XYZ file of C-alpha atoms in Angstrom:
539
model
C 0.000 0.000 0.000
C 1.233 3.491 -0.780
C 2.427 5.215 2.360
C 4.134 8.417 1.208
C 2.998 11.360 -0.953
C 5.270 10.126 -3.743
C 3.759 6.625 -3.461
C 0.260 8.051 -3.638
C 1.148 10.042 -6.757
C 2.604 6.938 -8.361
C -0.425 4.866 -7.433
C -2.917 7.186 -9.069
C -0.856 8.603 -11.964
C -1.877 7.212 -15.344
C 1.112 6.035 -17.340
C -0.738 5.827 -20.636
C -3.259 8.171 -22.269
C -5.456 5.266 -23.388
C -5.785 4.038 -19.790
C -6.615 7.535 -18.616
C -9.249 8.081 -21.299
C -10.845 4.682 -20.658
C -11.111 5.428 -16.943
C -12.612 8.838 -17.713
C -15.248 7.366 -20.027
C -16.352 4.939 -17.307
C -17.349 7.840 -15.035
C -20.944 9.030 -14.860
C -21.576 12.565 -16.238
C -22.048 13.871 -12.706
C -18.767 12.247 -11.645
C -16.928 13.775 -14.590
C -18.351 17.179 -13.779
C -17.272 16.827 -10.147
C -13.792 15.759 -11.230
C -13.430 18.860 -13.433
C -14.743 21.025 -10.594
C -12.085 19.675 -8.233
C -9.388 20.404 -10.822
C -10.630 23.982 -11.277
C -10.876 24.571 -7.519
C -7.400 23.160 -6.968
C -5.681 25.067 -9.773
C -7.487 28.300 -9.029
C -6.334 28.001 -5.419
C -2.693 26.965 -5.826
C -1.635 28.867 -8.959
C -0.272 32.401 -8.941
C -1.954 35.002 -11.146
C 0.823 34.658 -13.710
C 0.294 30.891 -13.778
C -3.467 31.352 -14.091
C -2.841 33.437 -17.206
C -0.474 30.951 -18.841
C -2.772 28.041 -17.884
C -5.966 29.930 -18.678
C -6.927 27.860 -21.726
C -6.466 24.591 -19.821
C -8.523 25.753 -16.842
C -11.171 27.155 -19.175
C -11.525 23.713 -20.775
C -12.289 22.255 -17.336
C -14.852 25.011 -16.679
C -16.518 24.263 -20.021
C -16.657 20.561 -19.136
C -18.514 21.327 -15.881
C -21.174 23.120 -17.970
C -22.772 25.212 -15.234
C -22.808 28.745 -16.694
C -25.343 29.954 -14.130
C -22.924 29.300 -11.245
C -19.536 29.476 -12.971
C -20.240 32.432 -15.291
C -17.988 34.917 -13.444
C -15.124 32.414 -13.280
C -15.611 31.525 -16.951
C -15.409 35.188 -17.979
C -12.289 35.733 -15.878
C -10.517 32.815 -17.534
C -11.713 33.829 -20.997
C -9.951 37.153 -20.444
C -6.797 35.407 -19.240
C -6.822 32.916 -22.124
C -7.417 35.649 -24.708
C -4.651 37.833 -23.320
C -2.175 34.960 -23.274
C -3.107 33.889 -26.815
C -2.555 37.418 -28.115
C 0.711 37.751 -26.191
C 2.009 34.493 -27.658
C 0.685 35.248 -31.196
C -1.831 32.380 -31.229
C -4.298 34.269 -33.394
C -6.976 31.628 -33.967
C -7.492 30.733 -30.274
C -7.423 34.454 -29.475
C -10.266 35.084 -31.926
C -12.340 32.292 -30.371
C -11.867 33.616 -26.823
C -12.541 37.234 -27.813
C -15.741 36.259 -29.609
C -16.892 34.399 -26.498
C -16.110 37.403 -24.307
C -18.157 39.692 -26.569
C -21.127 37.303 -26.389
C -20.843 36.567 -22.651
C -23.951 37.601 -20.733
C -21.869 38.858 -17.789
C -19.512 40.985 -19.897
C -20.063 44.676 -19.202
C -19.750 47.320 -21.898
C -16.099 48.068 -21.079
C -15.221 44.411 -21.428
C -17.115 44.054 -24.724
C -15.541 47.158 -26.232
C -12.037 46.128 -25.227
C -12.570 42.625 -26.623
C -13.890 44.037 -29.897
C -10.915 46.358 -30.263
C -8.495 43.463 -29.827
C -10.590 41.200 -32.045
C -10.504 43.743 -34.874
C -6.726 44.056 -34.627
C -6.260 40.276 -34.597
C -8.525 39.727 -37.606
C -6.781 42.538 -39.467
C -3.379 40.969 -38.837
C -4.671 37.772 -40.468
C -6.088 39.682 -43.435
C -9.708 38.901 -42.532
C -10.886 42.393 -43.427
C -14.637 41.845 -43.728
C -14.903 40.150 -40.342
C -12.814 42.883 -38.722
C -14.922 45.633 -40.296
C -18.177 43.959 -39.221
C -17.071 43.516 -35.602
C -15.823 47.097 -35.278
C -18.811 48.654 -37.085
C -21.236 46.820 -34.801
C -19.330 47.983 -31.725
C -19.296 51.590 -32.964
C -23.102 51.544 -33.202
C -23.316 50.339 -29.603
C -20.670 52.791 -28.401
C -22.661 55.737 -29.759
C -25.450 54.824 -27.341
C -23.703 53.524 -24.236
C -19.919 53.985 -24.446
C -18.887 57.160 -26.328
C -15.508 57.066 -24.584
C -14.598 54.106 -26.816
C -15.470 55.754 -30.118
C -11.930 57.021 -30.705
C -10.272 53.626 -30.420
C -13.026 51.808 -32.341
C -13.108 54.333 -35.173
C -9.328 54.259 -35.373
C -9.425 50.473 -35.627
C -12.062 50.530 -38.379
C -10.112 53.217 -40.246
C -7.087 50.904 -40.213
C -9.187 48.131 -41.759
C -10.483 50.495 -44.449
C -6.958 51.736 -45.157
C -5.664 48.226 -45.807
C -8.775 47.405 -47.853
C -8.109 50.272 -50.270
C -11.030 52.389 -48.996
C -8.721 55.350 -48.489
C -11.255 58.202 -48.456
C -13.399 56.503 -45.815
C -10.252 55.674 -43.849
C -9.118 59.303 -43.866
C -12.506 60.540 -42.645
C -12.596 57.951 -39.863
C -9.052 58.746 -38.717
C -9.994 62.422 -38.380
C -13.060 61.481 -36.321
C -10.993 59.067 -34.218
C -8.471 61.798 -33.454
C -11.239 64.221 -32.463
C -12.926 61.612 -30.255
C -9.649 60.602 -28.618
C -8.635 64.185 -27.864
C -12.086 64.961 -26.441
C -12.082 61.839 -24.285
C -8.462 62.154 -23.173
C -7.658 58.717 -24.628
C -3.972 59.163 -25.440
C -3.437 55.503 -26.341
C -6.053 55.703 -29.090
C -4.902 59.186 -30.089
C -1.317 58.097 -30.665
C -2.349 55.109 -32.763
C -4.733 57.184 -34.892
C -2.108 59.886 -35.460
C 0.415 57.279 -36.608
C -1.944 55.446 -38.939
C -3.334 58.652 -40.416
C 0.196 59.745 -41.328
C 0.867 56.338 -42.926
C -2.336 56.641 -44.969
C -1.556 60.184 -46.088
C 1.940 59.185 -47.176
C 0.550 56.250 -49.143
C -1.997 58.336 -51.055
C 0.425 61.246 -51.430
C -1.577 63.812 -49.461
C 0.306 67.079 -49.185
C 0.953 67.243 -45.439
C 4.080 67.235 -43.312
C 4.203 63.510 -42.567
C 7.301 63.820 -40.408
C 5.620 66.361 -38.113
C 2.487 64.213 -37.842
C 4.540 61.184 -36.859
C 6.657 63.121 -34.379
C 3.465 64.334 -32.708
C 2.342 60.708 -32.438
C 5.746 59.754 -31.061
C 5.417 62.337 -28.293
C 2.027 60.913 -27.314
C 3.313 57.320 -27.226
C 6.301 58.283 -25.102
C 4.156 60.335 -22.740
C 1.919 57.352 -21.957
C 4.713 54.768 -22.149
C 3.240 52.842 -25.089
C 6.452 51.177 -26.259
C 4.872 49.023 -28.954
C 3.193 51.987 -30.650
C 6.398 53.978 -30.252
C 8.201 51.298 -32.242
C 5.490 51.264 -34.917
C 5.724 55.033 -35.269
C 9.512 54.877 -35.589
C 8.977 52.354 -38.397
C 6.513 54.687 -40.101
C 8.946 57.578 -39.721
C 11.603 55.406 -41.347
C 9.239 54.890 -44.279
C 8.882 58.656 -44.629
C 12.668 59.018 -44.725
C 12.858 56.305 -47.393
C 10.320 58.177 -49.526
C 12.666 61.153 -49.302
C 15.557 58.852 -50.305
C 17.290 59.261 -46.929
C 18.158 55.580 -46.568
C 20.725 56.125 -43.817
C 18.155 58.002 -41.726
C 15.570 55.306 -42.392
C 17.968 52.566 -41.320
C 18.711 54.329 -38.034
C 14.993 54.662 -37.233
C 14.328 51.035 -38.145
C 17.100 49.936 -35.795
C 15.579 51.966 -32.966
C 12.259 50.220 -33.615
C 14.017 46.846 -33.763
C 15.524 47.409 -30.316
C 12.071 48.166 -28.874
C 10.406 45.077 -30.339
C 13.272 42.859 -29.190
C 12.892 44.292 -25.699
C 9.154 43.531 -25.810
C 9.660 40.087 -27.345
C 7.268 40.976 -30.182
C 8.296 38.543 -32.925
C 5.938 39.676 -35.724
C 6.838 43.334 -35.359
C 10.527 42.477 -35.093
C 10.142 40.521 -38.343
C 8.361 43.479 -39.924
C 11.338 45.691 -39.099
C 13.692 43.148 -40.662
C 11.618 43.375 -43.835
C 11.963 47.161 -43.836
C 15.700 46.918 -43.229
C 15.927 44.449 -46.120
C 14.390 47.091 -48.396
C 17.030 49.599 -47.303
C 19.771 47.043 -47.916
C 18.286 46.305 -51.354
C 18.392 49.910 -52.569
C 21.871 50.280 -51.026
C 23.231 47.274 -53.008
C 23.840 45.284 -49.810
C 22.389 42.182 -51.402
C 23.636 39.532 -48.969
C 22.280 41.463 -45.978
C 18.993 42.020 -47.805
C 18.601 38.310 -48.559
C 19.300 37.289 -44.970
C 16.818 39.857 -43.647
C 14.047 38.832 -46.069
C 14.451 35.147 -45.204
C 14.516 35.873 -41.484
C 11.317 37.905 -41.680
C 9.521 35.493 -44.022
C 10.029 32.527 -41.723
C 8.397 34.324 -38.807
C 5.446 35.636 -40.814
C 4.749 32.209 -42.302
C 4.960 30.542 -38.901
C 2.469 33.018 -37.441
C 0.111 32.985 -40.430
C 0.596 36.696 -41.173
C -0.263 36.381 -44.854
C -0.373 40.087 -45.696
C 3.103 40.585 -44.273
C 4.274 37.475 -46.110
C 2.989 38.944 -49.380
C 4.796 42.246 -48.814
C 8.045 40.437 -48.097
C 7.704 38.128 -51.106
C 6.973 41.001 -53.489
C 10.063 42.887 -52.375
C 12.203 39.751 -52.185
C 11.315 39.097 -55.844
C 13.283 42.213 -56.804
C 16.376 40.930 -55.006
C 16.074 37.472 -56.562
C 15.903 39.035 -60.015
C 18.972 41.149 -59.261
C 20.852 38.008 -58.207
C 19.942 36.246 -61.461
C 17.423 33.846 -59.910
C 14.886 34.849 -62.521
C 12.317 32.057 -62.191
C 12.391 32.214 -58.388
C 11.844 35.971 -58.619
C 8.790 35.445 -60.806
C 7.493 32.782 -58.400
C 7.898 35.115 -55.410
C 6.118 37.970 -57.186
C 3.282 35.710 -58.347
C 2.854 34.321 -54.835
C 2.712 37.833 -53.372
C -0.022 38.863 -55.812
C -1.956 35.635 -55.186
C -1.990 36.211 -51.420
C -3.107 39.825 -51.803
C -5.865 38.712 -54.189
C -7.112 36.202 -51.620
C -7.195 38.989 -49.017
C -8.769 41.461 -51.481
C -6.136 43.977 -50.351
C -6.847 46.852 -52.728
C -4.284 49.068 -51.016
C -1.331 46.852 -51.931
C -2.510 44.961 -55.022
C -1.899 47.702 -57.656
C 1.730 48.481 -56.716
C 2.626 44.819 -56.186
C 1.020 43.860 -59.492
C 3.095 46.596 -61.130
C 6.304 45.167 -59.653
C 5.418 41.673 -60.824
C 4.408 42.937 -64.271
C 7.781 44.693 -64.545
C 9.544 41.399 -63.903
C 7.360 39.677 -66.507
C 8.237 42.439 -68.979
C 11.937 41.859 -68.397
C 11.413 38.158 -69.168
C 9.629 39.068 -72.418
C 6.237 37.831 -71.182
C 4.354 40.857 -72.478
C 0.996 39.081 -72.413
C 1.310 38.192 -68.724
C 2.511 41.701 -67.913
C -0.431 43.276 -69.759
C -2.926 41.184 -67.781
C -1.515 42.389 -64.477
C -1.302 46.003 -65.624
C -4.959 45.940 -66.666
C -6.015 44.377 -63.365
C -4.032 46.996 -61.455
C -5.800 49.754 -63.404
C -9.178 48.233 -62.523
C -8.250 47.964 -58.844
C -7.124 51.583 -58.679
C -10.577 52.850 -59.709
C -9.332 56.113 -61.167
C -6.447 58.460 -60.449
C -7.262 59.319 -56.827
C -4.231 57.523 -55.400
C -1.176 59.445 -56.577
C 1.150 57.206 -54.571
C -0.105 54.054 -56.293
C 0.104 55.730 -59.712
C 3.736 56.556 -59.002
C 4.344 52.794 -58.711
C 2.167 51.747 -61.639
C 2.718 54.300 -64.401
C 6.544 54.224 -64.668
C 6.344 50.414 -64.922
C 3.594 50.758 -67.538
C 5.771 53.226 -69.458
C 8.683 50.768 -69.613
C 6.271 48.090 -70.820
C 5.195 50.268 -73.766
C 8.836 51.055 -74.568
C 9.617 47.321 -74.574
C 6.855 46.641 -77.084
C 7.943 49.553 -79.253
C 11.489 48.191 -79.405
C 10.549 44.576 -80.177
C 11.444 42.495 -77.168
C 13.391 39.348 -76.344
C 12.145 36.119 -74.800
C 10.436 32.845 -75.731
C 7.841 33.494 -78.437
C 8.975 37.073 -79.110
C 10.122 38.476 -82.447
C 12.729 41.171 -81.738
C 12.254 42.570 -85.235
C 8.498 43.077 -84.704
C 8.463 46.611 -83.374
C 5.195 48.250 -82.361
C 6.068 51.902 -82.880
C 2.527 52.960 -81.961
C 3.424 52.052 -78.382
C 5.593 55.194 -78.236
C 2.377 57.212 -78.289
C 1.030 55.184 -75.369
C 4.289 55.724 -73.501
C 3.926 59.473 -74.015
C 0.297 59.364 -72.870
C 1.425 57.543 -69.719
C 3.862 60.359 -68.902
C 1.091 62.900 -69.476
C -1.219 60.967 -67.186
C 1.370 60.914 -64.410
C 2.075 64.623 -64.852
C -1.630 65.520 -64.806
C -2.325 63.386 -61.736
C 0.479 65.197 -59.974
C -0.957 68.595 -60.905
C -4.547 67.664 -60.079
C -3.760 66.782 -56.481
C -1.492 68.697 -54.164
C 0.831 65.909 -53.130
C 3.757 65.292 -50.813
C 5.137 63.208 -53.700
C 5.191 66.188 -56.067
C 8.981 66.500 -56.202
C 9.439 62.728 -56.498
C 6.930 62.481 -59.351
C 8.351 65.549 -61.091
C 11.765 63.869 -61.136
C 10.139 60.704 -62.453
C 8.372 62.629 -65.240
C 11.643 64.280 -66.265
C 13.469 60.934 -66.378
C 10.704 59.194 -68.326
C 10.476 62.060 -70.829
C 14.219 61.923 -71.456
C 13.987 58.139 -71.828
C 11.186 58.483 -74.392
C 12.965 61.162 -76.435
C 16.180 59.155 -76.559
C 14.325 55.985 -77.562
C 12.510 57.802 -80.372
C 15.750 59.220 -81.732
C 17.488 55.854 -81.594
C 14.620 53.985 -83.241
C 14.599 56.534 -86.051
C 18.253 55.628 -86.599
C 17.374 51.922 -86.516
C 18.153 50.582 -83.014
C 17.422 51.487 -79.371
C 20.836 50.959 -77.797
C 21.176 50.558 -74.059
C 17.699 49.033 -73.682
C 16.593 45.467 -73.019
C 12.855 44.806 -72.869
C 12.146 48.425 -72.067
C 14.611 48.825 -69.198
C 18.004 50.472 -69.189
C 20.738 47.854 -69.356
C 22.818 49.867 -66.903
C 20.027 49.510 -64.319
C 20.304 45.703 -64.287
C 22.885 44.041 -62.050
C 25.580 41.984 -63.829
C 24.242 38.735 -62.309
C 20.799 39.545 -63.687
C 22.211 40.239 -67.154
C 24.210 37.003 -67.089
C 21.034 35.108 -66.203
C 19.128 36.817 -69.035
C 21.830 35.754 -71.505
C 21.834 32.164 -70.185
C 18.040 32.013 -70.402
C 17.968 33.255 -73.995
C 20.818 30.930 -74.935
C 18.749 27.958 -73.760
C 15.212 29.016 -74.695
C 15.660 31.310 -77.713
C 19.261 31.138 -79.013
C 18.231 32.551 -82.391
C 17.340 35.829 -80.646
C 20.852 36.192 -79.279
C 22.241 35.652 -82.779
C 19.774 38.221 -84.127
C 20.859 40.667 -81.417
C 24.544 40.213 -82.289
C 23.825 40.857 -85.972
C 21.236 43.647 -85.811
C 21.720 45.288 -82.388
C 25.383 44.709 -81.519
C 25.432 47.607 -79.051
C 22.546 46.071 -77.108
C 24.371 42.739 -77.063
C 27.603 44.410 -75.914
C 25.767 46.130 -73.064
C 24.023 42.920 -72.064
C 27.237 40.872 -71.762
C 29.517 43.598 -70.421
C 31.418 42.481 -67.311
C 29.667 39.121 -66.892
C 32.306 36.649 -68.109
C 33.890 35.991 -64.721
C 30.635 35.789 -62.759
C 29.397 32.386 -61.539
C 26.546 30.900 -63.538
C 23.287 31.955 -61.823
C 20.498 29.485 -61.170
C 17.901 31.183 -63.346
C 15.794 28.016 -63.826
C 14.801 26.994 -60.294
C 11.378 28.238 -59.140
C 12.244 27.531 -55.497
C 12.114 30.613 -53.311
C 15.107 30.364 -50.941
C 13.204 31.077 -47.741
């Protein structure tokens, strides 16, 4: 017979799950309920508050098994809050959504509890790209808040504005952010105020609204620091870095990103840390620090995939595609770009789809797949719904221009005829410049100087191409892009691809456009052969 505490534990400890489950099934329902009650009473008594939080889901399962909501309702609600908080803290999005939905529907949840749960539910759904569900939850809560909880309107409206922003509903988002800021100031809700100020500045930068984005973000930064909101401080530093990048201050952007990185590491926030790595990778990419860029993209992608952050994964893949192309991994670059577009399509993310389609279409143009590029350009035009978004047009129209130039000059790639020039495309290229110039004039924009420089460059490109084609050959161009803009590894991969898939085009180029051929092969002899065939994305 067992005589010590250790002996008793050994005597009643099940060594096999099957034995345990069989014994459990032999109990009467009332006996099972009593067993679960004893477990809840014991754990609730012996565990510290920290342990109750980390074990909240387990204890909640025992409460559910007792099935006495009339007597255990308060305890159930308490553990739903603990389980939801722990799930959010540990980035378990799907369990978090379940717990938050239960909190919102709980008959004992007061208005404060319901509003807080809805705010967190909206943010969690948004992070997963479930825009419609997020918008529905927040809109419903806003209706209730008007009647019984006006102090929550600022945070709820700010949350819904964020959903609209990432859904491409930019005008509605801007109006809601302004209301959220007014509500938050009136109610003294600095947490909501800081978030709304940050997100409004991000929106205005994206659509090119002519405001001082840096001042807006610095105001938000002051609010976050005043209330000690470290996570939002880091997010605002990231947004400020994006503003510096728009102004081509990559060194300043990198410094701000590193400040944000330090904050998220301190907080142990893996998804936001990964997001910073993605932003740093973009800085490395434009600074020709290709190895660092590749490592940062892979590091960020692995985290976002693990956590199911599909929107973030798409952003990373779309940008990573540009690096892969530069490194000569042409097919992998196309695969990454196509995957990014596919994810954004599944999320119906009309904020990001047009610019990411334009990037992918540019890569298709370089490969000579003019038909595939045209499909994506047309879809991007449809998704833009007019010229309201100057920022998106600044991504789309220069890529569209290069596409028309490529068709005017002939083009190289499987199925192309480099001698078949479509000179009428020069008129479309000119019309594209005019469209970009007019969009810039029609809307006062913070991107005015950037777009003006772009218009000047594109106009010079068009004039030079016209002159060269009149003389017989557009030197310095390959499928619409300047040869000097393509990295040597990319050019070596383009040559290897043509040599395997369309060798007659290389021979034609040598005979009829020797200057283009010379520019394509310049400085590539000693480079290692790139793996242009593999579709595998190295991440």
